[in-house]
CSV table of C-alpha atoms in Angstrom, one decimal:
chain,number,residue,atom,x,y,z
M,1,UNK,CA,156.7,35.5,153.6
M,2,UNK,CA,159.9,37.4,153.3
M,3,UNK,CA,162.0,38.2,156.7
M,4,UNK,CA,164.3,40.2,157.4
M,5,UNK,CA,166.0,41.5,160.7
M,6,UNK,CA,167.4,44.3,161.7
M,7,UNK,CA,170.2,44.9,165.1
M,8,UNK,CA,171.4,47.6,166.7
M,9,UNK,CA,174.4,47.7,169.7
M,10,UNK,CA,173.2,51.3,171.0
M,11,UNK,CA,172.4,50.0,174.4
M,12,UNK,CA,171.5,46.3,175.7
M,13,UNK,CA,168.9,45.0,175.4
M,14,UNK,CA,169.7,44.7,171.6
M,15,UNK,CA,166.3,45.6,170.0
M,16,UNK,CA,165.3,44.4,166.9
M,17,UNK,CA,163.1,45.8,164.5
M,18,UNK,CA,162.0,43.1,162.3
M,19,UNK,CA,160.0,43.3,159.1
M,20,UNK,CA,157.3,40.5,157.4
M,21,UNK,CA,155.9,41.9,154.1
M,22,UNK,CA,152.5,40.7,153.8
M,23,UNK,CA,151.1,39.2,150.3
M,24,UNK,CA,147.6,39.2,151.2
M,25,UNK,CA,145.6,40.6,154.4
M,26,UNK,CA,145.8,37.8,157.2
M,27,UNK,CA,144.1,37.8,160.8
M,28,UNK,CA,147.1,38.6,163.4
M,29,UNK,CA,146.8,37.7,167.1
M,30,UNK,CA,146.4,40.8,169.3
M,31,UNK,CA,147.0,38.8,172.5
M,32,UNK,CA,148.3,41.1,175.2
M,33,UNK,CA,148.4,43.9,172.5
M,34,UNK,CA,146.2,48.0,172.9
M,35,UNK,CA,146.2,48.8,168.9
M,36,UNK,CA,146.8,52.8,169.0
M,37,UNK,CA,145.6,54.2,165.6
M,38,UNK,CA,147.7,57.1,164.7
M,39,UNK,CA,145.4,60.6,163.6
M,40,UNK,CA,145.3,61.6,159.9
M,41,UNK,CA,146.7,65.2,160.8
M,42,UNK,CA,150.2,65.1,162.0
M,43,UNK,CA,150.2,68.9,163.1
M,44,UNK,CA,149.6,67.9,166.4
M,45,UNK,CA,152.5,70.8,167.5
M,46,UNK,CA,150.9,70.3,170.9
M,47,UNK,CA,152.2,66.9,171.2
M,48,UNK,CA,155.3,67.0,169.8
M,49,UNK,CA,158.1,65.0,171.5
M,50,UNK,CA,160.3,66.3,174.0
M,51,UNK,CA,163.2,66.5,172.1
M,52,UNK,CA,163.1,68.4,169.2
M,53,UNK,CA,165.7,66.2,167.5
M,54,UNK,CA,162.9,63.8,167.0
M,55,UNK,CA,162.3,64.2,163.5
M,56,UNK,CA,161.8,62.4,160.7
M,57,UNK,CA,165.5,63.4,159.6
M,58,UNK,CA,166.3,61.3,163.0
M,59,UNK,CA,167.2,58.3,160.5
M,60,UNK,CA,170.4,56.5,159.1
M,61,UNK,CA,170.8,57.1,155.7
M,62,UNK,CA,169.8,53.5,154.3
M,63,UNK,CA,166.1,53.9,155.5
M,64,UNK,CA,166.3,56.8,153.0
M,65,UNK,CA,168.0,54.8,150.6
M,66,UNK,CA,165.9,51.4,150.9
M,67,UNK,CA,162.8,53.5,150.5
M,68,UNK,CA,163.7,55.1,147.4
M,69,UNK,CA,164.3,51.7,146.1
M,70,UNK,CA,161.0,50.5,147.1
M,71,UNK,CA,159.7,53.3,145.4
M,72,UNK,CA,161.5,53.0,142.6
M,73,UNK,CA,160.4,49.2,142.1
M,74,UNK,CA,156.7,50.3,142.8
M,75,UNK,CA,156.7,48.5,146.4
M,76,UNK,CA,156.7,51.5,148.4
M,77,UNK,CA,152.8,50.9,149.0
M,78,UNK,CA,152.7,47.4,149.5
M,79,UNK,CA,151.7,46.3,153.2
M,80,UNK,CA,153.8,45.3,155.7
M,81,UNK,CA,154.7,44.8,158.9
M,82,UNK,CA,157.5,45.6,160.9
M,83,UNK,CA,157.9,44.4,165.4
M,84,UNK,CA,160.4,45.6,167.4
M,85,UNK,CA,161.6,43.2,170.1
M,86,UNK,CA,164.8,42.3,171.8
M,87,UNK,CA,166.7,38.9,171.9
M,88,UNK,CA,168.3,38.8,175.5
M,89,UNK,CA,167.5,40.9,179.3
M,90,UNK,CA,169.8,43.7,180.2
M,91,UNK,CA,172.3,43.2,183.2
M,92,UNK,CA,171.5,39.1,183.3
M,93,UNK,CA,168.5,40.0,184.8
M,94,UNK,CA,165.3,37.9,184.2
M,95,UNK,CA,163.1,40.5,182.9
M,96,UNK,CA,162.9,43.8,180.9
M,97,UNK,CA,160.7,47.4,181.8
M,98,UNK,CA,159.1,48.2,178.2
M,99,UNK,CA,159.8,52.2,178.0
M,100,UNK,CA,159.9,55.1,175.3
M,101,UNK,CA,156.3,54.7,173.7
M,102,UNK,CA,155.0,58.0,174.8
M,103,UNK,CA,157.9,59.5,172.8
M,104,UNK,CA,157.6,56.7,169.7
M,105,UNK,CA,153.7,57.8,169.5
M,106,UNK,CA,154.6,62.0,169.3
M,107,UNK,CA,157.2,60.7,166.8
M,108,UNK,CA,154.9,58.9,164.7
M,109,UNK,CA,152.2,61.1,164.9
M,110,UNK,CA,154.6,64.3,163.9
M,111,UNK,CA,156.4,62.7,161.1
M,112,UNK,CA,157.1,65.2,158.4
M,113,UNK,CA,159.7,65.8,155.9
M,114,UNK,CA,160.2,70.1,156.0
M,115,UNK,CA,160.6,71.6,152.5
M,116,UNK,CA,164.4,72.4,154.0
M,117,UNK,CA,164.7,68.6,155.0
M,118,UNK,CA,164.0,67.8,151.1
M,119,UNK,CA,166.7,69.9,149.9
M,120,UNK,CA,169.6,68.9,151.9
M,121,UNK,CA,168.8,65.4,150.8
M,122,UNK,CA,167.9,65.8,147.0
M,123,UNK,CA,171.6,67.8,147.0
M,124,UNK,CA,172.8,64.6,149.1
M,125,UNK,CA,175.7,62.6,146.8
M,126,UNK,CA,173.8,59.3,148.0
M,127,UNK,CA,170.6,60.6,145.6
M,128,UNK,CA,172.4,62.3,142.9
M,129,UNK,CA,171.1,60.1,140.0
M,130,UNK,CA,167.6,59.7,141.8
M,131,UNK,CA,164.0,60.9,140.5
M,132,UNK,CA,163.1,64.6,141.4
M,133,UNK,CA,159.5,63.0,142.1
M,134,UNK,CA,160.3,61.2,144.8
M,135,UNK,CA,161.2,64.2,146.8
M,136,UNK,CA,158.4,66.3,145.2
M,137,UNK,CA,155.8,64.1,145.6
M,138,UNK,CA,156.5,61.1,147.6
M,139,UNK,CA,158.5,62.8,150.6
M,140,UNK,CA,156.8,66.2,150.3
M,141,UNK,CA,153.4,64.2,151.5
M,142,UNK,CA,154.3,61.3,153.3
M,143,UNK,CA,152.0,60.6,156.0
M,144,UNK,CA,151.5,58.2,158.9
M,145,UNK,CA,147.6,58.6,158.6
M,146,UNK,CA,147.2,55.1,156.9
M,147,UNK,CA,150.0,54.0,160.2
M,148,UNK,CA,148.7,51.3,163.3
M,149,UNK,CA,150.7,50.6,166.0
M,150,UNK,CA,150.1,48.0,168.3
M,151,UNK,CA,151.9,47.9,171.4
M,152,UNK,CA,152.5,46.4,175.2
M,153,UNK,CA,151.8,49.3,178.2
M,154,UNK,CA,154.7,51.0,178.6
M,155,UNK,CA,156.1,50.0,182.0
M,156,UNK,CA,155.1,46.6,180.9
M,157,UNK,CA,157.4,43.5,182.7
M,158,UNK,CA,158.5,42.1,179.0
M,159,UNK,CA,161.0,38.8,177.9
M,160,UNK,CA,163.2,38.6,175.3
M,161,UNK,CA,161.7,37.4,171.4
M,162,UNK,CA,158.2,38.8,171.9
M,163,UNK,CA,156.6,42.0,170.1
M,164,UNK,CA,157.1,45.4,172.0
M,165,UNK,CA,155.5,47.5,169.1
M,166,UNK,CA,154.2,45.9,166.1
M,167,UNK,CA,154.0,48.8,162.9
M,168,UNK,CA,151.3,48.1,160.4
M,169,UNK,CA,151.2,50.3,156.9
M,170,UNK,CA,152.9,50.9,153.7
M,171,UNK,CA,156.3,49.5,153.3
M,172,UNK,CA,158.2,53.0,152.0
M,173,UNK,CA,157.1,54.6,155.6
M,174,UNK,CA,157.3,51.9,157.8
M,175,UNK,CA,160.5,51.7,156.7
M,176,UNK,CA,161.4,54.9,157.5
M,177,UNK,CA,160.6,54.7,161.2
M,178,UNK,CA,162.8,52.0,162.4
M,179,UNK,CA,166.1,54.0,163.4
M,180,UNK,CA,164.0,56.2,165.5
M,181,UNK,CA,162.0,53.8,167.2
M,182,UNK,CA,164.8,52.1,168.2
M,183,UNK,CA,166.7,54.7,170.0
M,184,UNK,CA,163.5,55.8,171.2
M,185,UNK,CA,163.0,52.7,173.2
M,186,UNK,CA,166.3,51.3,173.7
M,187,UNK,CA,167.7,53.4,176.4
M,188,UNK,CA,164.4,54.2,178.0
M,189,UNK,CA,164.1,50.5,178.5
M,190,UNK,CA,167.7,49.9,179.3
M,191,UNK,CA,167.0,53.0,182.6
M,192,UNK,CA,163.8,51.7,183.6
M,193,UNK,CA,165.3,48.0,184.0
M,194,UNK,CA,167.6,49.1,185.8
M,195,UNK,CA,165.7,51.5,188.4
M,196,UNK,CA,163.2,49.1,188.7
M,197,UNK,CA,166.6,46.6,189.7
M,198,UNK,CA,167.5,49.1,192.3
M,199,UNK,CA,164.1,49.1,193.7
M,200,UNK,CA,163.7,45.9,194.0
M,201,UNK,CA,167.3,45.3,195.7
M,202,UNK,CA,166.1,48.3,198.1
M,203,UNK,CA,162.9,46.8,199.1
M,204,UNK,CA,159.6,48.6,198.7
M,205,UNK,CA,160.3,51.4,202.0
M,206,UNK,CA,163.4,52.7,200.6
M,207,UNK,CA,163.0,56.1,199.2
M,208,UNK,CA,165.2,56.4,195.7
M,209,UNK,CA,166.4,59.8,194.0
M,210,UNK,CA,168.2,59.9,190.8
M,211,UNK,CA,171.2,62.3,190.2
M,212,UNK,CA,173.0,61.7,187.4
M,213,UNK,CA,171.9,64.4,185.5
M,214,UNK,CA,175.9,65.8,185.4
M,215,UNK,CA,177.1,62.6,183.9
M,216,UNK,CA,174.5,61.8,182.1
M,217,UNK,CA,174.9,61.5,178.2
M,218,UNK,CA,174.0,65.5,177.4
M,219,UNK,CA,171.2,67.2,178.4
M,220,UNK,CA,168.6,64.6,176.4
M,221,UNK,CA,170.6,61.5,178.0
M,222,UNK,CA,169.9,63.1,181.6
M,223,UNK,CA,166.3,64.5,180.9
M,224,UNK,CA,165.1,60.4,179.8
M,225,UNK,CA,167.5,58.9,182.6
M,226,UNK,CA,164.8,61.0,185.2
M,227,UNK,CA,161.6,60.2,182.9
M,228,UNK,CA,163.0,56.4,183.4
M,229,UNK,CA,164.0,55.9,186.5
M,230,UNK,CA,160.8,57.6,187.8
M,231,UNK,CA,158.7,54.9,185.6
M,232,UNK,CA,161.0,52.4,186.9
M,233,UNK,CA,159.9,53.0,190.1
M,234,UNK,CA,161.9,55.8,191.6
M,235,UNK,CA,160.7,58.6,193.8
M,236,UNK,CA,162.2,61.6,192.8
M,237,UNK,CA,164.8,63.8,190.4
M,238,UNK,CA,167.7,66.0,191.2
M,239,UNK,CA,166.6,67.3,187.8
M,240,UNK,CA,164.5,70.5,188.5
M,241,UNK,CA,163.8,71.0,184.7
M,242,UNK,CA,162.8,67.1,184.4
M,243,UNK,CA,160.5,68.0,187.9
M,244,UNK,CA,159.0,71.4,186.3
M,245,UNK,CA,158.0,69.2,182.8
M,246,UNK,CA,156.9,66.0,184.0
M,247,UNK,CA,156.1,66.6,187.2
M,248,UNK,CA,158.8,64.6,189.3
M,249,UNK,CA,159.6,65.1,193.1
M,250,UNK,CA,162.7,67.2,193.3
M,251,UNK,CA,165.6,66.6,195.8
M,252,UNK,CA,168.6,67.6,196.5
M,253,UNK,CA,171.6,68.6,199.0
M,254,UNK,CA,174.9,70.3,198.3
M,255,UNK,CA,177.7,69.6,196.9
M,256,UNK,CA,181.7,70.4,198.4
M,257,UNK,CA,181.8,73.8,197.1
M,258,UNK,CA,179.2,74.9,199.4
M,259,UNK,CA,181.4,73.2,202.6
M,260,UNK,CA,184.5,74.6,201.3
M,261,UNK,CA,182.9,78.2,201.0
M,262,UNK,CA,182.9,78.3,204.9
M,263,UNK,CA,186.3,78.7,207.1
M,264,UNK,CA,185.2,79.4,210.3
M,265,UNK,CA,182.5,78.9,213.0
M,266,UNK,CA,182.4,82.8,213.5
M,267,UNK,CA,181.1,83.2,210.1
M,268,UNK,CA,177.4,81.6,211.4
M,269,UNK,CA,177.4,82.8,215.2
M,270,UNK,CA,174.0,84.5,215.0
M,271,UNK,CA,172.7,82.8,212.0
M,272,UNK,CA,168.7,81.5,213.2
M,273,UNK,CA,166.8,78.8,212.4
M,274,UNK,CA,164.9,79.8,209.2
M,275,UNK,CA,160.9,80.3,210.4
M,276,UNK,CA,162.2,81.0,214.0
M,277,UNK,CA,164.5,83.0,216.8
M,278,UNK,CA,166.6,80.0,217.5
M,279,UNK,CA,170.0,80.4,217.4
M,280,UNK,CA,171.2,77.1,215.9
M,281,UNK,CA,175.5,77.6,216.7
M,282,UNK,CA,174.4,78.4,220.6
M,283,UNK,CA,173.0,74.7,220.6
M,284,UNK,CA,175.8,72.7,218.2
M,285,UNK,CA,178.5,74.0,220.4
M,286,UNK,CA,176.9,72.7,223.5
M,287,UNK,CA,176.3,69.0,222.2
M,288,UNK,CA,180.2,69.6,221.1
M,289,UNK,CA,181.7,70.8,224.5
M,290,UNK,CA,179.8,69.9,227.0
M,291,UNK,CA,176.7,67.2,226.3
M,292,UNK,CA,179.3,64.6,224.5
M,293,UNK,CA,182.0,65.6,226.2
M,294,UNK,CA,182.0,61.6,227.9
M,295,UNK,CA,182.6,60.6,224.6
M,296,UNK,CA,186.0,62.1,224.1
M,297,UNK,CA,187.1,59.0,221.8
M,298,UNK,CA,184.9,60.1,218.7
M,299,UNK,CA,187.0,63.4,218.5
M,300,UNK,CA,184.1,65.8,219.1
M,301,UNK,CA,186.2,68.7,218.8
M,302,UNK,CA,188.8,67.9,216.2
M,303,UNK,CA,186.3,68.4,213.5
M,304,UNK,CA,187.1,70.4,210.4
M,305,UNK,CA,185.5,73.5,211.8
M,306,UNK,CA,185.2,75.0,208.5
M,307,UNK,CA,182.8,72.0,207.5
M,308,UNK,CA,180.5,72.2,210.5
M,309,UNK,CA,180.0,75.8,209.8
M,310,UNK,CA,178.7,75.1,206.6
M,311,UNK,CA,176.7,72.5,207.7
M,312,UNK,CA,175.3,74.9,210.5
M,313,UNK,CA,174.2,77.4,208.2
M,314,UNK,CA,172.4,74.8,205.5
M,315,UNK,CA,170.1,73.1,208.8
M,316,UNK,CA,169.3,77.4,209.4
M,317,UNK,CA,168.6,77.8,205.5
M,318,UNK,CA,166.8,74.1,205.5
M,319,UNK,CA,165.9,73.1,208.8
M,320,UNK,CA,163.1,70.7,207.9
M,321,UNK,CA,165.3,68.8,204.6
M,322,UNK,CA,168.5,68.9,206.7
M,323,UNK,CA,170.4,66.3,204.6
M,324,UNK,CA,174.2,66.8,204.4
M,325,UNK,CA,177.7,65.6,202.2
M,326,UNK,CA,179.2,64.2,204.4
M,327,UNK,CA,182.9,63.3,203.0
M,328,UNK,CA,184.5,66.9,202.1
M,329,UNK,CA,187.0,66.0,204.2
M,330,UNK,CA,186.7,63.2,206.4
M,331,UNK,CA,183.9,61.4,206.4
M,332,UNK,CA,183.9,59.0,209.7
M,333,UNK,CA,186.3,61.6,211.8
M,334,UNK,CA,185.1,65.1,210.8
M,335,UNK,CA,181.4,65.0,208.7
M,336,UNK,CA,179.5,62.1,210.3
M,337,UNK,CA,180.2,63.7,213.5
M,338,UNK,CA,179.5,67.2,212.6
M,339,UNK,CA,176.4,66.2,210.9
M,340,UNK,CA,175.5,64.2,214.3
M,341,UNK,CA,176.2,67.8,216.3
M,342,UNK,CA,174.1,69.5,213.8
M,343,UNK,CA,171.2,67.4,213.6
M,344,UNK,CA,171.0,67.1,217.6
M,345,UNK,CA,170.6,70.7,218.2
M,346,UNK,CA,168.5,71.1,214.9
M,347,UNK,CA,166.2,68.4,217.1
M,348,UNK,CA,165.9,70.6,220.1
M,349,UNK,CA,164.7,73.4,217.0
M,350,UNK,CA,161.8,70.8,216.5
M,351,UNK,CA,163.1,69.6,213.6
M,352,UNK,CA,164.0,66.5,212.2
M,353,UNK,CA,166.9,65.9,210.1
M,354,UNK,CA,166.7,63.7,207.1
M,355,UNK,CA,170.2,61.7,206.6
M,356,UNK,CA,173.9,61.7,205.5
M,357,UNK,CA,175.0,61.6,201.6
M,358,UNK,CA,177.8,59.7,200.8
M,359,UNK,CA,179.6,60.5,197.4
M,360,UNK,CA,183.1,58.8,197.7
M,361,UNK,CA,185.1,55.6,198.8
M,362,UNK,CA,183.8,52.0,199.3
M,363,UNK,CA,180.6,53.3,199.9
M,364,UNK,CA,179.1,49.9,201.1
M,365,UNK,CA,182.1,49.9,203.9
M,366,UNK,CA,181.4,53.8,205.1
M,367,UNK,CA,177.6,53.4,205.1
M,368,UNK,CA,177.9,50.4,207.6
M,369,UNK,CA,180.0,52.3,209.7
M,370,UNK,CA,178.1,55.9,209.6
M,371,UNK,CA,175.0,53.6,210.2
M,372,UNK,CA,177.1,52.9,213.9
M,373,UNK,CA,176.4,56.5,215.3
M,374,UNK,CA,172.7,56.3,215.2
């Protein structure tokens, strides 16, 4: 046998997509393995992968380059085999989540080379002295039909150095698919590690919500962080368009523009609670002045006034997901308490507010001491 490996630093874990060329057919153990044959048609345009990036041009250049050489040399349809796997766990944890083979399978079972593909790489300077027939005849019908897979279930606990996907075909287009089955499965298994981390850390009645859809590596980065995490075992997505597509509880709050919109407590006097008559600002200002009044040293009534306007008018607009930012200004001295003011009156409504958010500061510290007031 001939080995070679292959590493890539995209994300840890490091996965390696390592290939054993077979000289003669063998018996392989399929221990712990589903075999997923791939379809002869790959015009499946109903199960394309998310991303229309995905594509067999999705490559780095010396997959294109190694396969013309195999072709060249007449190896291209020699068998082979090629397993991905990774040599160490993420974070210095003790295990991996196995994600990304929904998207590896659409992947596979789309893989194409477009007649304008073709062109920009025949007029590449890497092929200028190659053979017009392997673009006219090899590329042009290249096809995964003759393609198996074998892989673990995705969202499978895995350890370092054994198989995650095991490719079984013709050398030239197994060849080809190793770049994008990498990055395919790399940072989906890199974000459900790590939700499935948080989870644990958080204990099985915690409810999680992922929101890092504004930092998140462009639109793609932020769409799989919300696949992930939700297969790593979180319970729902600020994402609304990862919510719509994959079906994902959607949550969310406000953020400081919304509290720095308001100025003044006039501006939602006769605001009422959505679904009812209740004036909500009647209520708040009697918890403020008179109810708590006894408890003069929490500075009731020093409150950015601004802030508890705002937050006044989100419990009428959402009285039953009252959830608020809490640290536009203050966070112990001004938005704890107003959101305290808030949600007792919003009580009274018969309603039932659902927490604080905080988004600044040694959160650890200020969730110990919000945690106080209740």
């Amino acid at each position: 046998h001939v080995t070679v490996t292959f590493i890539i630093s995209f994300h840890p874990p490091s996965l390696i997509y390592s290939f054993i060329h077979l000289l003669q057919s063998q018996q392989r153990e399929r221990q712990g393995l589903d075999i997923m044959s791939i379809p002869g048609s790959i015009d499946d345009t109903n199960n394309a992968p998310a991303n229309s990036l995905v594509n067999a041009m999705l490559t780095d250049l010396y997959q294109l380059t190694m396969c013309y050489a195999y072709w060249d040399a007449g190896k291209h349809d020699s068998p082979a085999v090629f397993e991905l796997f990774f040599r160490k766990n993420p974070f210095g944890g003790q295990f991996t989540v196995f994600a990304g083979l929904d998207e590896c399978l659409k992947y596979v079972q789309n893989f194409k080379f477009t007649d304008d593909d073709i062109e920009y790489l025949r007029n590449s300077p890497a092929f200028v002295n190659a053979k017009p027939d392997f673009f006219d005849n090899y590329l042009r019908n290249i096809s995964c039909a003759n393609l198996k897979m074998f892989a673990m279930q995705e969202g499978t606990i895995v350890f370092p150095r054994e198989p995650l996907i095991r490719v079984e075909g013709p050398l030239g287009i197994t060849q080809l698919l190793e770049t994008a089955l990498l990055t395919l499965v790399n940072f989906p298994s890199l974000v459900a590690t790590n939700a499935t981390r948080m989870k644990l850390a958080a204990g099985p009645d915690k409810k999680l919500a992922e929101f890092g859809l504004r930092r998140a590596q462009g639109p793609d980065g932020g769409f799989s962080a919300s696949k992930y995490c939700f297969l790593g075992g979180f319970d729902a997505t600020s994402n609304v368009l990862a919510g719509k597509l994959l079906g994902i509880p959607i949550i969310g709050t406000h953020a400081h523009a919304f509290i720095q919109s308001f100025n003044k407590l006039q501006e939602v006097e006769t605001m009422k609670v959505n679904g009812t008559d209740l004036i909500l600002f009647d209520k708040v200002m009697n918890y403020r002045n008179n109810i708590l009044v006894g408890y003069r040293k929490y500075g009731w009534a020093e409150t950015n006034e601004g802030e508890l306007a705002a937050f006044i008018s989100y419990a009428c607009s959402f009285p039953s997901s009252f959830l608020c930012l809490i640290d536009t200004y203050d966070t112990l001295k001004s938005g704890l308490l107003n959101f305290v003011l808030v949600a007792l009156a919003l009580n009274e409504c018969g309603f039932q507010a659902r927490g604080i958010r905080l988004d600044s500061g040694d959160l650890s510290l200020m969730s110990i001491q919000c945690r106080k007031h209740f």
